[in-house]
Amino acid sequence: MECSKQLNAPNTAIFTFNKEDHTLGNLLRATLAKHDDFLFVAHKVPHPLFATFGLRVQTIERTTPKDVVVAACKGLIGEFINLRNNLIREFELKRMA
């Protein structure tokens, strides 16, 4: 992941994710849209055959784009762990029945 700050807008950065695709971009965009400290978030896939996307994030003054992206990533990881645990529990209950 690379981060470049945008000089034309305050508290704005573009994060470039390599070896990832639209799926992660859409998940991050949707998660960031729920965050209280963001002003603008969008993701862009330059070409569907290339595994890369850009995520543009603009935040309010009291926080940085990096902070909200890290918080969104941690939130997604927590959701995936919870989903995995629920699936394992349901699978084991089904197997015992």
mmCIF file of C-alpha atoms in Angstrom:
data_model
loop_
_atom_site.group_PDB
_atom_site.id
_atom_site.type_symbol
_atom_site.label_atom_id
_atom_site.label_comp_id
_atom_site.label_asym_id
_atom_site.label_seq_id
_atom_site.Cartn_x
_atom_site.Cartn_y
_atom_site.Cartn_z
ATOM 1 C CA MET A 1 0.000 0.000 0.000
ATOM 2 C CA GLU A 2 1.225 3.459 -0.868
ATOM 3 C CA CYS A 3 -0.079 6.760 0.462
ATOM 4 C CA SER A 4 0.180 10.122 -1.258
ATOM 5 C CA LYS A 5 -1.145 13.346 0.249
ATOM 6 C CA GLN A 6 -3.135 15.689 -1.945
ATOM 7 C CA LEU A 7 -2.029 19.298 -1.728
ATOM 8 C CA ASN A 8 -5.141 20.753 -3.369
ATOM 9 C CA ALA A 9 -7.463 19.671 -0.530
ATOM 10 C CA PRO A 10 -6.798 19.636 3.221
ATOM 11 C CA ASN A 11 -6.719 16.293 5.070
ATOM 12 C CA THR A 12 -6.909 14.337 1.826
ATOM 13 C CA ALA A 13 -4.861 11.331 0.778
ATOM 14 C CA ILE A 14 -4.931 8.715 -1.946
ATOM 15 C CA PHE A 15 -4.039 5.187 -0.884
ATOM 16 C CA THR A 16 -2.936 2.823 -3.641
ATOM 17 C CA PHE A 17 -3.429 -0.865 -2.891
ATOM 18 C CA ASN A 18 -1.421 -3.298 -5.002
ATOM 19 C CA LYS A 19 -2.338 -6.966 -5.482
ATOM 20 C CA GLU A 20 -5.904 -6.231 -4.380
ATOM 21 C CA ASP A 21 -9.057 -5.668 -6.401
ATOM 22 C CA HIS A 22 -12.502 -4.066 -6.419
ATOM 23 C CA THR A 23 -13.790 -6.293 -3.607
ATOM 24 C CA LEU A 24 -11.505 -4.841 -0.939
ATOM 25 C CA GLY A 25 -11.962 -1.344 -2.367
ATOM 26 C CA ASN A 26 -15.726 -1.567 -2.082
ATOM 27 C CA LEU A 27 -15.525 -3.008 1.455
ATOM 28 C CA LEU A 28 -13.222 -0.205 2.607
ATOM 29 C CA ARG A 29 -15.330 2.474 0.925
ATOM 30 C CA ALA A 30 -18.525 1.176 2.539
ATOM 31 C CA THR A 31 -16.863 0.889 5.956
ATOM 32 C CA LEU A 32 -15.354 4.380 5.739
ATOM 33 C CA ALA A 33 -18.725 5.820 4.713
ATOM 34 C CA LYS A 34 -20.038 4.778 8.154
ATOM 35 C CA HIS A 35 -17.146 6.522 9.943
ATOM 36 C CA ASP A 36 -17.934 9.824 11.685
ATOM 37 C CA ASP A 37 -14.671 11.582 10.799
ATOM 38 C CA PHE A 38 -14.760 11.344 7.018
ATOM 39 C CA LEU A 39 -15.909 13.961 4.509
ATOM 40 C CA PHE A 40 -15.350 12.093 1.251
ATOM 41 C CA VAL A 41 -14.370 8.566 0.259
ATOM 42 C CA ALA A 42 -14.189 6.901 -3.149
ATOM 43 C CA HIS A 43 -12.352 4.033 -4.748
ATOM 44 C CA LYS A 44 -11.176 3.712 -8.327
ATOM 45 C CA VAL A 45 -10.056 0.633 -10.236
ATOM 46 C CA PRO A 46 -7.857 1.763 -13.147
ATOM 47 C CA HIS A 47 -8.429 -1.413 -15.171
ATOM 48 C CA PRO A 48 -10.260 -4.649 -14.314
ATOM 49 C CA LEU A 49 -7.337 -6.823 -15.430
ATOM 50 C CA PHE A 50 -4.859 -5.159 -13.055
ATOM 51 C CA ALA A 51 -5.017 -6.058 -9.358
ATOM 52 C CA THR A 52 -4.753 -2.525 -8.001
ATOM 53 C CA PHE A 53 -7.101 0.215 -6.844
ATOM 54 C CA GLY A 54 -6.951 3.705 -5.410
ATOM 55 C CA LEU A 55 -8.847 4.886 -2.353
ATOM 56 C CA ARG A 56 -9.288 8.640 -1.923
ATOM 57 C CA VAL A 57 -10.132 9.748 1.610
ATOM 58 C CA GLN A 58 -10.820 13.234 2.951
ATOM 59 C CA THR A 59 -11.354 13.694 6.678
ATOM 60 C CA ILE A 60 -12.310 16.432 9.091
ATOM 61 C CA GLU A 61 -9.531 18.491 10.665
ATOM 62 C CA ARG A 62 -9.169 16.597 13.942
ATOM 63 C CA THR A 63 -8.126 13.305 12.303
ATOM 64 C CA THR A 64 -5.937 12.106 9.448
ATOM 65 C CA PRO A 65 -6.899 9.941 6.469
ATOM 66 C CA LYS A 66 -4.422 7.299 7.631
ATOM 67 C CA ASP A 67 -6.147 7.043 11.017
ATOM 68 C CA VAL A 68 -9.598 6.427 9.532
ATOM 69 C CA VAL A 69 -8.273 3.889 6.999
ATOM 70 C CA VAL A 70 -6.464 1.984 9.770
ATOM 71 C CA ALA A 71 -9.636 2.066 11.895
ATOM 72 C CA ALA A 72 -11.685 0.787 8.940
ATOM 73 C CA CYS A 73 -9.210 -2.051 8.325
ATOM 74 C CA LYS A 74 -9.279 -3.048 11.991
ATOM 75 C CA GLY A 75 -13.080 -2.958 11.942
ATOM 76 C CA LEU A 76 -13.221 -5.188 8.862
ATOM 77 C CA ILE A 77 -10.770 -7.653 10.408
ATOM 78 C CA GLY A 78 -12.969 -7.814 13.517
ATOM 79 C CA GLU A 79 -16.076 -8.435 11.396
ATOM 80 C CA PHE A 80 -14.335 -11.216 9.454
ATOM 81 C CA ILE A 81 -13.134 -12.895 12.658
ATOM 82 C CA ASN A 82 -16.663 -12.717 14.053
ATOM 83 C CA LEU A 83 -18.106 -14.150 10.821
ATOM 84 C CA ARG A 84 -15.549 -16.979 10.828
ATOM 85 C CA ASN A 85 -16.307 -17.860 14.442
ATOM 86 C CA ASN A 86 -20.055 -17.874 13.768
ATOM 87 C CA LEU A 87 -19.614 -20.103 10.705
ATOM 88 C CA ILE A 88 -17.437 -22.554 12.627
ATOM 89 C CA ARG A 89 -19.929 -22.671 15.502
ATOM 90 C CA GLU A 90 -22.882 -23.269 13.165
ATOM 91 C CA PHE A 91 -20.971 -25.928 11.227
ATOM 92 C CA GLU A 92 -20.098 -27.783 14.436
ATOM 93 C CA LEU A 93 -23.694 -27.560 15.684
ATOM 94 C CA LYS A 94 -24.961 -28.921 12.370
ATOM 95 C CA ARG A 95 -22.411 -31.752 12.478
ATOM 96 C CA MET A 96 -23.472 -32.752 16.017
ATOM 97 C CA ALA A 97 -27.174 -32.857 15.100
#
